[in-house]
Coordinates of C-alpha atoms in Angstrom, one line a residue:
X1 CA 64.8 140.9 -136.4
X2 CA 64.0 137.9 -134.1
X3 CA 65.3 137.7 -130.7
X4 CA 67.8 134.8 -130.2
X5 CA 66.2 131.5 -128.6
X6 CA 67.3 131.5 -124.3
X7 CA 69.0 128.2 -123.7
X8 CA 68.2 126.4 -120.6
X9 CA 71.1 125.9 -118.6
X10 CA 72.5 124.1 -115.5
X11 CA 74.5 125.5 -112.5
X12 CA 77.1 123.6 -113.7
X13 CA 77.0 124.8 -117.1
X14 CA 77.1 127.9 -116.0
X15 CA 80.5 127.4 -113.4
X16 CA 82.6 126.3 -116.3
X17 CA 82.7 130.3 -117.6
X18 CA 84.1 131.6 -115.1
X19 CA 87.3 134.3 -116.7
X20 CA 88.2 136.6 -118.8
X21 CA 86.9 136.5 -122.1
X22 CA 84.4 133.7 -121.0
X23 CA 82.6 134.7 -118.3
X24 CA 78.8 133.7 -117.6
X25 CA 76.5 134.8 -114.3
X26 CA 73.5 134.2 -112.9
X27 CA 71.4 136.7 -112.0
X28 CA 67.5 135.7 -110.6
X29 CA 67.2 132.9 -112.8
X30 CA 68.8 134.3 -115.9
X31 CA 72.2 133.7 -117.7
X32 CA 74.2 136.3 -118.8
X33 CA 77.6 136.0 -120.9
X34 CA 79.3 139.2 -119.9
X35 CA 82.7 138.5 -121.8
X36 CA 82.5 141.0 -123.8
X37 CA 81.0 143.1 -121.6
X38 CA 83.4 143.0 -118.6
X39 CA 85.5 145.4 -120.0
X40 CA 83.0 147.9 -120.2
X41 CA 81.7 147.6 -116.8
X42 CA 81.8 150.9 -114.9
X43 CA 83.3 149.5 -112.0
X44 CA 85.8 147.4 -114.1
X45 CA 86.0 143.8 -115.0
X46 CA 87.5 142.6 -111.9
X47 CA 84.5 142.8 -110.1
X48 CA 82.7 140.7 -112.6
X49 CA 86.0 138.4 -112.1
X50 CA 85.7 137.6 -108.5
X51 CA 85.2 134.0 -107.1
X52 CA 81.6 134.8 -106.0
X53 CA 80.1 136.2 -109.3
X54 CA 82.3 134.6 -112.2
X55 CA 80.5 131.3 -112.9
X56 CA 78.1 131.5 -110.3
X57 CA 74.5 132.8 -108.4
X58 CA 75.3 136.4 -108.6
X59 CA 71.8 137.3 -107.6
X60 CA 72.3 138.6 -103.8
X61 CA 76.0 140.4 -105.2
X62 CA 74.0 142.0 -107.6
X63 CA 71.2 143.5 -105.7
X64 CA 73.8 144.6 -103.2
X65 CA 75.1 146.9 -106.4
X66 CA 72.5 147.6 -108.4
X67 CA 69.1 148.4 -108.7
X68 CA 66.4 146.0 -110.6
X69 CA 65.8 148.3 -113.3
X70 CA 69.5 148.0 -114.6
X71 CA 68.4 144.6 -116.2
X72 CA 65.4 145.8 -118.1
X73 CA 67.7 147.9 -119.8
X74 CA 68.0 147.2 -123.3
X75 CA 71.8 147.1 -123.5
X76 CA 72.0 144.9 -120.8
X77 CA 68.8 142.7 -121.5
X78 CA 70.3 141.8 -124.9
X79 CA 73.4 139.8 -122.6
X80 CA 70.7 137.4 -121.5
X81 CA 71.6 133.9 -123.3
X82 CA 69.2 131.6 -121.2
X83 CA 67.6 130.6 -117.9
X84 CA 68.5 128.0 -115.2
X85 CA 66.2 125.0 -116.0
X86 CA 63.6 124.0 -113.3
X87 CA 63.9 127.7 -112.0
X88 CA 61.8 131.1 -112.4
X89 CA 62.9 135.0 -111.9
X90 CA 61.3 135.8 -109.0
X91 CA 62.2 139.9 -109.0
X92 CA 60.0 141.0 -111.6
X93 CA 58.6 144.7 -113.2
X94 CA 55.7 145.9 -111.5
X95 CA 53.0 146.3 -114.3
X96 CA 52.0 149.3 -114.6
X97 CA 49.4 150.8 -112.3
X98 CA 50.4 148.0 -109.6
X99 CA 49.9 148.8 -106.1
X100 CA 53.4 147.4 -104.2
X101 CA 53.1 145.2 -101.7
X102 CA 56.2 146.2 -99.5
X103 CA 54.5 147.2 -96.0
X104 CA 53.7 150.7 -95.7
X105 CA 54.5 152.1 -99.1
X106 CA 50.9 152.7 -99.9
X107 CA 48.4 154.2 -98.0
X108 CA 46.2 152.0 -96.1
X109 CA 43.5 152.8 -98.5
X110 CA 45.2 151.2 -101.3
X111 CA 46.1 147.8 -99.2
X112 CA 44.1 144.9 -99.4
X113 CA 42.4 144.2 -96.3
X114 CA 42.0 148.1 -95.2
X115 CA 39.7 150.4 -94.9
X116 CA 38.6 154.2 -95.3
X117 CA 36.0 156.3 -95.2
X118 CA 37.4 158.7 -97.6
X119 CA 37.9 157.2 -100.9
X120 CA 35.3 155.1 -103.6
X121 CA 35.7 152.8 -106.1
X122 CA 36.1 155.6 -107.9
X123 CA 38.7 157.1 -106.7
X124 CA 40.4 153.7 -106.7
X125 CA 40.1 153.2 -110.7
X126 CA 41.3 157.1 -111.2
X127 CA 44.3 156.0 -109.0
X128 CA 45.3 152.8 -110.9
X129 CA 44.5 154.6 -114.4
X130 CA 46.9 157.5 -112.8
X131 CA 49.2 155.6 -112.0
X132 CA 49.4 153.3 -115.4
X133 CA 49.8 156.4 -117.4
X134 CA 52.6 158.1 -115.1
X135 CA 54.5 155.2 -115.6
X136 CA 54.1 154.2 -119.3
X137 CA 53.6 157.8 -120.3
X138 CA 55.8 160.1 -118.3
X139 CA 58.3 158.4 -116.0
X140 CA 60.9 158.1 -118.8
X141 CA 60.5 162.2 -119.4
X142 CA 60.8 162.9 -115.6
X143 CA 64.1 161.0 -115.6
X144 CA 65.6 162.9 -118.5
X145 CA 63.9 166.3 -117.6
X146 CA 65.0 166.1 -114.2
X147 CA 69.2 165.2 -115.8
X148 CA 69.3 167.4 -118.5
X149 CA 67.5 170.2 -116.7
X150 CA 65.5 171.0 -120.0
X151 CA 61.9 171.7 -119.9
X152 CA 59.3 169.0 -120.1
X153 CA 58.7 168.8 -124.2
X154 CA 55.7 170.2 -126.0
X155 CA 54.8 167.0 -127.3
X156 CA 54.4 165.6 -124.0
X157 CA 52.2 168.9 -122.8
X158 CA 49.9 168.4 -125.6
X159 CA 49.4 164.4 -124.4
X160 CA 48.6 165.4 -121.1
X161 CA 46.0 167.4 -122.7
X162 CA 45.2 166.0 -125.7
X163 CA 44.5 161.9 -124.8
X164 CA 41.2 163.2 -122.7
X165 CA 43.4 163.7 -119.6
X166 CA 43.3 167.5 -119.2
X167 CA 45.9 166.9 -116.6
X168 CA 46.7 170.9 -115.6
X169 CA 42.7 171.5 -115.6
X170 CA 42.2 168.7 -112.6
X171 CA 45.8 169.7 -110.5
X172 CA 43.8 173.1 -110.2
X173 CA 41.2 171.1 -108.1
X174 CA 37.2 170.6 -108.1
X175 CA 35.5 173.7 -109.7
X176 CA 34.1 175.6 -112.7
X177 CA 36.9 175.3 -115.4
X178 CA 36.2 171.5 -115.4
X179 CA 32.8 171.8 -116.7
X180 CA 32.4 170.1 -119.6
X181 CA 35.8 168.5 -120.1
X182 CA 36.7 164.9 -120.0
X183 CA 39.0 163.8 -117.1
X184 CA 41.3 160.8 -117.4
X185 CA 38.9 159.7 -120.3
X186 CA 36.2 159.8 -118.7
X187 CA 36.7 157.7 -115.3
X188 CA 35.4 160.9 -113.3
X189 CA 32.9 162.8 -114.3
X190 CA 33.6 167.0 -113.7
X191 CA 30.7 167.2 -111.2
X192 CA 32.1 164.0 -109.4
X193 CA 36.0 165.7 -109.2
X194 CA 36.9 166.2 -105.2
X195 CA 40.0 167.3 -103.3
X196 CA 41.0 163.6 -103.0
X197 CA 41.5 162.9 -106.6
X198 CA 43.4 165.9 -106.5
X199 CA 45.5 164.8 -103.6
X200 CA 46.3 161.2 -105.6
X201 CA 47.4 163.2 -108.6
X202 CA 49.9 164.9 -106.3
X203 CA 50.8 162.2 -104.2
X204 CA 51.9 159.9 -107.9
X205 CA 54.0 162.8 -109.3
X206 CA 55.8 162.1 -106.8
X207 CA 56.8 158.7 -107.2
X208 CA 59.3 159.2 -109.7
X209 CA 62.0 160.9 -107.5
X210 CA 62.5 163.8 -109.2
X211 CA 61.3 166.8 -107.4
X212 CA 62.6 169.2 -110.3
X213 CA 60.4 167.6 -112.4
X214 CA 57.8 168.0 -110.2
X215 CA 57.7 171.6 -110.3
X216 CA 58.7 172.1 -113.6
X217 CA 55.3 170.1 -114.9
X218 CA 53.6 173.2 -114.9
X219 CA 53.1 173.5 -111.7
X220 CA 53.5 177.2 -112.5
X221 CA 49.7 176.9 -113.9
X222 CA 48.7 175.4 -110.4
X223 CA 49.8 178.7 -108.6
X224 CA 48.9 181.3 -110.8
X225 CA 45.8 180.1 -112.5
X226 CA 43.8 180.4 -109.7
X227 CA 44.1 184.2 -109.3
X228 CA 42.7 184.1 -112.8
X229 CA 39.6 182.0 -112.6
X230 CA 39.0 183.5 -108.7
X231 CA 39.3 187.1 -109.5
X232 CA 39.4 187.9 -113.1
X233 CA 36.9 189.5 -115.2
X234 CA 34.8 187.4 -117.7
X235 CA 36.5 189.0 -120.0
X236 CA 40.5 188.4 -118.9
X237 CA 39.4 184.7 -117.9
X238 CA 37.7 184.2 -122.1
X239 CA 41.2 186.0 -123.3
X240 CA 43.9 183.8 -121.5
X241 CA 42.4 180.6 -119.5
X242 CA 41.5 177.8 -122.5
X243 CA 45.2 178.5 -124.1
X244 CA 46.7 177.7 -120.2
X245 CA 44.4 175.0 -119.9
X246 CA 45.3 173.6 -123.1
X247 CA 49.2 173.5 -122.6
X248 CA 49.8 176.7 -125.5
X249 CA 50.6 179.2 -123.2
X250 CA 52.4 179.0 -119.5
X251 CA 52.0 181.0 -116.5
X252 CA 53.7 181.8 -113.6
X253 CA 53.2 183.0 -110.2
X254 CA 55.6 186.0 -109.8
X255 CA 55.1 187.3 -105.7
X256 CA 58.6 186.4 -104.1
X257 CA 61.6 189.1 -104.6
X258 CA 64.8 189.5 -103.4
X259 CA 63.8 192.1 -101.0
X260 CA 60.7 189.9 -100.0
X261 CA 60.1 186.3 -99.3
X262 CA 57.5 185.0 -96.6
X263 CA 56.5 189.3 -96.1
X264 CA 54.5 189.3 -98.8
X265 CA 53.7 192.6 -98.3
X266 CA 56.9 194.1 -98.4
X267 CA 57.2 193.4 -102.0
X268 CA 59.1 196.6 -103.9
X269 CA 58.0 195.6 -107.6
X270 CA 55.4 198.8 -108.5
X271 CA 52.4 199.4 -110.5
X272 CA 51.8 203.2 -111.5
X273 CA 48.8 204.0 -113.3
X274 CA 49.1 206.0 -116.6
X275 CA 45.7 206.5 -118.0
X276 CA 43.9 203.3 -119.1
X277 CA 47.7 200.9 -118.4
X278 CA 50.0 200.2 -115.5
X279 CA 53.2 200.6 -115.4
X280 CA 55.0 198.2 -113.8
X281 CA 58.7 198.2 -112.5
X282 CA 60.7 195.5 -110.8
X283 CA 62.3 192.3 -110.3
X284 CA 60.9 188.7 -109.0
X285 CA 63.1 186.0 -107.8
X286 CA 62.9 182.2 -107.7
X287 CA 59.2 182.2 -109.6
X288 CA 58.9 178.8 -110.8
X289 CA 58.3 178.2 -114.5
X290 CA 59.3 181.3 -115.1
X291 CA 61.8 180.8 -117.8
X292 CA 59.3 179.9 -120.1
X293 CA 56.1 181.4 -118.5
X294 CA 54.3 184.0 -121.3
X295 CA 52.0 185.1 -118.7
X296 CA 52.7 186.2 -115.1
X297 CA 50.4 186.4 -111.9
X298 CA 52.2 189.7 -110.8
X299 CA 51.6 191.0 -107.2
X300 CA 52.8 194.9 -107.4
X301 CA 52.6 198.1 -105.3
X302 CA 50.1 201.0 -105.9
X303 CA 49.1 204.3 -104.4
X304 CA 46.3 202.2 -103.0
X305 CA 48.3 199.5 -101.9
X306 CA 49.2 195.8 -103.0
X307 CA 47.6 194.9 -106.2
X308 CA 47.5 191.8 -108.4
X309 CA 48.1 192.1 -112.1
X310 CA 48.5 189.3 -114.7
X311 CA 51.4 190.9 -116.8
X312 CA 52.0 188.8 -120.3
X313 CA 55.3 188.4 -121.8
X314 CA 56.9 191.1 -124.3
X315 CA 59.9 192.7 -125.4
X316 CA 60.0 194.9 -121.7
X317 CA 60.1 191.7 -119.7
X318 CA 63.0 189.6 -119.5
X319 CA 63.8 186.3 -117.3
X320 CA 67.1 184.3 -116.8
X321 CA 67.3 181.1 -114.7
X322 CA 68.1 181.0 -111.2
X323 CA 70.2 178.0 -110.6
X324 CA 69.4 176.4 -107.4
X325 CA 69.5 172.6 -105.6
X326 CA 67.0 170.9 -108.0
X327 CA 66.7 170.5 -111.3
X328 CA 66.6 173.5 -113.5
X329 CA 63.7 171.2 -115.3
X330 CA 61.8 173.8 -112.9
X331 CA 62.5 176.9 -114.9
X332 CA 63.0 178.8 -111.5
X333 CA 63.3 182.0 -113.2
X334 CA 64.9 186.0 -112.3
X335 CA 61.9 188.1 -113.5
X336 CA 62.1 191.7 -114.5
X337 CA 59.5 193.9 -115.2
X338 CA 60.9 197.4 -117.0
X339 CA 58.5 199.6 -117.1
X340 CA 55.9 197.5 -119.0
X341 CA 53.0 198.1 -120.0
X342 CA 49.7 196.8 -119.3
X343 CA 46.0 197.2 -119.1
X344 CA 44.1 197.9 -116.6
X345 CA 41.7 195.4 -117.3
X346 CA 44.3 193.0 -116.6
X347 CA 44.2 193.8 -112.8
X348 CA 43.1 190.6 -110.7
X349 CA 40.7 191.7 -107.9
X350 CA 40.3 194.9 -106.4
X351 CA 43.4 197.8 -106.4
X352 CA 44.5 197.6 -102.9
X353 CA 43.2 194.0 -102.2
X354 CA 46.2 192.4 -103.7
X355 CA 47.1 190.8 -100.5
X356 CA 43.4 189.1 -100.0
X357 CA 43.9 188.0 -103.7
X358 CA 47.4 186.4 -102.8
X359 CA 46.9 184.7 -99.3
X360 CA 43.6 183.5 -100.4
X361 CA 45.8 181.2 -103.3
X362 CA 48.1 180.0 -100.7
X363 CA 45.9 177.5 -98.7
X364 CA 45.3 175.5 -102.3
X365 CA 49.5 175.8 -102.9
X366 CA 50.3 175.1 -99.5
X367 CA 48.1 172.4 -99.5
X368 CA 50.0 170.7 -103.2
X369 CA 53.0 171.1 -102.0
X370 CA 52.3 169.0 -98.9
X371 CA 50.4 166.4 -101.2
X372 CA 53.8 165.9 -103.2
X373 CA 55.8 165.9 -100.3
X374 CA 53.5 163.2 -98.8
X375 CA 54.4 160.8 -101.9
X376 CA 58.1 161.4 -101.9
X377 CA 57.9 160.0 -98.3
X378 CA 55.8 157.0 -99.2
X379 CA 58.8 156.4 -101.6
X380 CA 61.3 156.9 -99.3
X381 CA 59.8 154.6 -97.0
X382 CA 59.7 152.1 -99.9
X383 CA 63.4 153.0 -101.0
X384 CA 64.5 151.9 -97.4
X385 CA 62.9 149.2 -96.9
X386 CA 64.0 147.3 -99.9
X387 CA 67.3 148.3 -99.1
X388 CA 67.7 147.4 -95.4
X389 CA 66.3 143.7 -96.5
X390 CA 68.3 142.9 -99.4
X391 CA 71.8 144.7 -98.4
X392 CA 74.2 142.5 -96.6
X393 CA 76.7 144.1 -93.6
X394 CA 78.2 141.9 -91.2
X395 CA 76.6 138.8 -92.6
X396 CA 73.0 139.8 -92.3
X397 CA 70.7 141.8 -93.6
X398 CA 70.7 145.3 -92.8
X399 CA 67.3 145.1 -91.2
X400 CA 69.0 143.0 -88.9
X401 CA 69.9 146.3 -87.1
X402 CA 68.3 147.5 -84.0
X403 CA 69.5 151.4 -84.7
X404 CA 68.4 150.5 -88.5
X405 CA 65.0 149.4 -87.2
X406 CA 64.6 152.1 -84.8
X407 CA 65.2 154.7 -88.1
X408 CA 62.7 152.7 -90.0
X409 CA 60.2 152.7 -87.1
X410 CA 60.7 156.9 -86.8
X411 CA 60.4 156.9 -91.0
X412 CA 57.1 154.8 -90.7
X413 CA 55.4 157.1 -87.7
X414 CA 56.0 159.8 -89.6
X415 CA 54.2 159.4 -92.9
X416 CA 51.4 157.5 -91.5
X417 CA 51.3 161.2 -89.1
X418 CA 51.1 162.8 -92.1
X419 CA 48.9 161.1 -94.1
X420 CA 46.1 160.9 -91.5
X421 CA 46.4 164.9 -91.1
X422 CA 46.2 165.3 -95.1
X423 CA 43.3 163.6 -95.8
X424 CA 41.3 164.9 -92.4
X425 CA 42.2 168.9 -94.0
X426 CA 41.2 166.8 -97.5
X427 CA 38.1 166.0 -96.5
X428 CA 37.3 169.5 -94.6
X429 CA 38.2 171.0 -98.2
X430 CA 35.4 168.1 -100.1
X431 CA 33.1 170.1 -97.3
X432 CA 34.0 173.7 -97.5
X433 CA 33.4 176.5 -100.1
X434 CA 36.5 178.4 -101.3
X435 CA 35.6 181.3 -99.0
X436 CA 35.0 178.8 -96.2
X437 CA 38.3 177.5 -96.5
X438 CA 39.9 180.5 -96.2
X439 CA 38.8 181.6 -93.1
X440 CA 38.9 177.9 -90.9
X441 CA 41.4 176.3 -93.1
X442 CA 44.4 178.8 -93.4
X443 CA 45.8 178.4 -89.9
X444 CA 45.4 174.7 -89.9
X445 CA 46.9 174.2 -93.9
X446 CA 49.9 176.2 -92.3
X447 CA 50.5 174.1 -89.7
X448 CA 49.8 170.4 -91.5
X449 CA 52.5 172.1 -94.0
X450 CA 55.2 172.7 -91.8
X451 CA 54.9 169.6 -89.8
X452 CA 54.6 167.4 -93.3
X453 CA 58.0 169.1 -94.7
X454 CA 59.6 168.9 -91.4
X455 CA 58.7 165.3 -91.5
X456 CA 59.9 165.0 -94.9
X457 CA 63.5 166.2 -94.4
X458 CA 64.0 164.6 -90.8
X459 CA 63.1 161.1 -92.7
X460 CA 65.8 162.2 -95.8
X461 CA 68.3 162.6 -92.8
X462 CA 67.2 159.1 -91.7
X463 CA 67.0 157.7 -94.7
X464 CA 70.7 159.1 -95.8
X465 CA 72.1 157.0 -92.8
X466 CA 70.5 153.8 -94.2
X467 CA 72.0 154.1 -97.4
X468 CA 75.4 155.5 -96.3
X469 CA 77.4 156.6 -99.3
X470 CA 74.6 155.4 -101.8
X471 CA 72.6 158.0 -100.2
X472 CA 74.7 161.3 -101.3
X473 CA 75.4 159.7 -104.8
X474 CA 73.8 161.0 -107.7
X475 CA 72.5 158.1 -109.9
X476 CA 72.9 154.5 -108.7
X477 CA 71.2 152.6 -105.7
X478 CA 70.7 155.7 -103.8
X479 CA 69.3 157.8 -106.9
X480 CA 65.9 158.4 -105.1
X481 CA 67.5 159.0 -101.6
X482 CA 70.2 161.7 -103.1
X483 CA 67.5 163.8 -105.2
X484 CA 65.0 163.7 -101.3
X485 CA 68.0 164.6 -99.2
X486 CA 68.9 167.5 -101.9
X487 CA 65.7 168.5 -102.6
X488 CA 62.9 168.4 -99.4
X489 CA 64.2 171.3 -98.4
X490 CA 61.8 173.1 -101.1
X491 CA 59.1 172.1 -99.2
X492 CA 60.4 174.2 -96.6
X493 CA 60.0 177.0 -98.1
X494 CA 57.8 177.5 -101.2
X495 CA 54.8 178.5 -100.4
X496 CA 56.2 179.4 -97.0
X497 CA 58.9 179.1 -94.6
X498 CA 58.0 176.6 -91.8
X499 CA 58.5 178.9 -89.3
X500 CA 56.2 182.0 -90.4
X501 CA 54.1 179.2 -91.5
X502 CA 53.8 177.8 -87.6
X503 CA 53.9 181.4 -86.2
X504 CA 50.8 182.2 -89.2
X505 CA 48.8 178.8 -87.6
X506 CA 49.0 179.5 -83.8
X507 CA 48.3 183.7 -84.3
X508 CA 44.8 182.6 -86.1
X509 CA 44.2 179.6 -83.4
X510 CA 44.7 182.7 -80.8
X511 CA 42.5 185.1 -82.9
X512 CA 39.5 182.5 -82.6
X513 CA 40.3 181.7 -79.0
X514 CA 36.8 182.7 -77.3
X515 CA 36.4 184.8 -74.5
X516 CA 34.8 183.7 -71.8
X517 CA 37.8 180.2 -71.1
X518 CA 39.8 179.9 -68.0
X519 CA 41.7 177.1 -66.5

């Protein structure tokens, strides 16, 4: 079926349908007939009605109300019946891949005219082909993931995997499981993978504003993989890793319990050893992915003291969903354990060293979660800025505030604070082997944590205020602003609460203090 020919139009034209049951509007250069739809408009037709929409410009009325990506909605694209003649949309879709041009919502390495000594050419075209396929590929099944709360679909696990991406094998960072894979279809080479293509991977999942989604894109595999490939026998690694890799099995991390959070080692879930199989009893709590994890990164209690076990799925372990502030897209999963049974083989590291095997996995976790954190508040700062220039109060723009400004000056400091933190650690991590980072980089990946999620929910306090009530409403202007304010404080505390997290950074900074100083 053809589309209908757009008839140019006049100003004019337009101002003679201007009421019920003939009503035209302008909106950036386009004509509408909304008489049939006025009706249907959510916030009824006497909006649409009033003397400075019916008939007229409603451009600057309608970006007061609305975001841009109303009108590339098919139901409402279809109302178009022609443009203004001698005039062109200026407001259009950012093609896929684009970097935006609004100051500050791109790191300086992206902008034209900037520099860094940090990122290639390479990295550059992995970026823009990341980007591309987020947005064509997956931004459509963040936004329904992240409403419905279901799980992200099979369908689109296998395309992560399955178009040369092997998204889940590169979010697990430079190393050993990349060899001989192809990476975003071949833009980087395995050997050629570092930290900082890691980093933009985190930083775009980001961008879609759902932090749900976020975690519940197998994020569980980014967490409790590593224990696998870092401490597992050949053996284990052969058994379990290519079907996690591959998207036809899930894992989980399961540490955190009611009766133990940030003390990791006061965890209550046990391990008795019966011949050639533990025995494992006990509950995890908020374990991400866990709804539909068949394998879990288990840290238990032995005689010999905390031990690592990766405990698959069967008929003696059950899960039900924890329902918390963000989507349940996450899976953030109740875990119990009754007294199932697993090999011994299965145990990851040493019996005993299970707290060695654990802390060693947080710098890399820590270390995401800040990454993801770091591109919600590059859209944030986007968000707000768009905002404060095209909403009107008092007969100006909002921008035209000095307390607005001021917020947007404190928004601005604070992610370019960030940033420069993230990719100095970044680039220590390019230069460090995985043992070296665990002894320089664990104090300093604490602290950059806590400061980056403190950042990020001082700036959705700040950003709240600019939007007003847009800003605590669910869906609508304020969509992205909402899910930030509601959600940032997960960055708080997975992986670590801030304030052990600070407490962890300066005890090592003491530990390492020489000597033979005095003022």
């Amino acid at each position: 079926m053809s589309l209908p020919l757009l008839k140019e139009l006049t100003l004019e034209e337009v101002a003679e349908h201007n009421k019920e049951g003939d009503l035209w509007v302008v909106i950036d250069a386009k004509v509408y007939d909304l008489s049939r739809f006025a009706h249907l408009h959510p916030g009824g037709p006497d909006v649409l009605l009033a003397g400075g929409v019916a008939g007229k410009d409603a451009t600057m009325a309608f970006f007061g109300l609305h975001r841009h990506e109303v009108l590339l909605r098919p139901q409402y694209a279809r109302l178009q019946i022609g443009t203004i003649r001698g005039e062109e949309e200026q407001i259009k879709a950012p093609e896929p891949g684009a970097i935006s041009r609004v100051p500050y919502a791109e790191p300086t390495w992206l902008c034209s005219g900037f520099y860094s000594p940090y990122y290639s050419d390479n990295h550059r075209r992995f970026h823009h082909a990341i980007r591309a396929f987020f947005m064509k590929e997956l931004y459509s099944e963040a936004l329904r993931c992240e409403e419905s709360g279901r799980r992200i679909s099979q369908e689109m696990v296998d395309k992560l995997r399955w178009v040369n991406l092997n998204f889940l094998a590169m979010r697990l960072g430079p190393g050993k499981h990349l060899k001989d894979l192809t990476l975003m279809g071949g833009i980087v080479k395995p050997e050629e993978f570092d930290y900082f293509h890691e980093l933009i991977l985190n930083t775009e999942l980001a961008r879609f504003g759902t932090r749900g989604f976020v975690d519940g894109l197998l994020n569980g595999g980014v967490i409790a993989l590593p224990p696998v490939l870092n401490f597992g026998t050949p053996e284990l690694q052969t058994q379990y890793v290519s079907d996690i890799l591959a998207g036809k099995k899930y894992i989980a991390l399961a540490i955190t319990e009611a009766f133990a959070g940030s003390d990791v080692a006061g965890v209550q879930t046990t391990a008795v050893r019966e011949g050639h199989e533990w025995v494992i009893t006990g509950t995890k709590k908020w374990i991400t992915n866990g709804t539909f994890a068949d394998y879990f990164t288990t840290l238990c209690q032995t005689d010999s003291g905390p031990t690592v076990v990766l405990v698959p799925r069967s008929s003696t372990v059950s899960t039900k969903p924890v329902k918390t502030s963000y989507s349940a897209t996450a899976g953030t999963a109740y875990v119990t354990f009754s007294a199932t049974r697993v090999p011994v083989s299965h145990t990851l590291g040493r019996v005993g060293q299970g707290l060695h095997v654990i802390l060693s996995n947080f710098n890399h976790e820590r270390w995401m979660i800040l990454g993801t954190s770091l591109g919600a508040q590059r859209l944030i700062v986007e968000e707000c800025l768009k905002w404060t220039n095209q909403r009107m109060a008092f007969g100006k723009p909002l921008s035209a505030q000095p307390v607005i400004r001021a917020k947007l000056a404190l928004i601005i400091e604070r992610v370019e604070a960030c940033q420069s933190w993230v990719e100095n650690i970044t680039h220590q991590m390019n230069h460090m082997t995985y043992a070296e980072q665990s002894d320089k980089l664990a104090g300093p990946i604490a602290l950059l944590k806590k400061f980056v999620s403190r950042a990020g929910r001082e700036t959705a306090e700040d950003a709240t205020q600019i939007f007003g009530g847009r800003g605590i409403t669910i869906g609508g202007m304020g969509k992205v602003i909402e899910n930030f304010h509601r959600t940032s404080p997960f960055d708080a505390i997975l992986g670590g609460a801030e304030d052990v997290l600070g407490d962890l950074g300066v005890r090592q900074a003491i530990r390492k203090m020489p000597k033979n100083v005095r003022l």
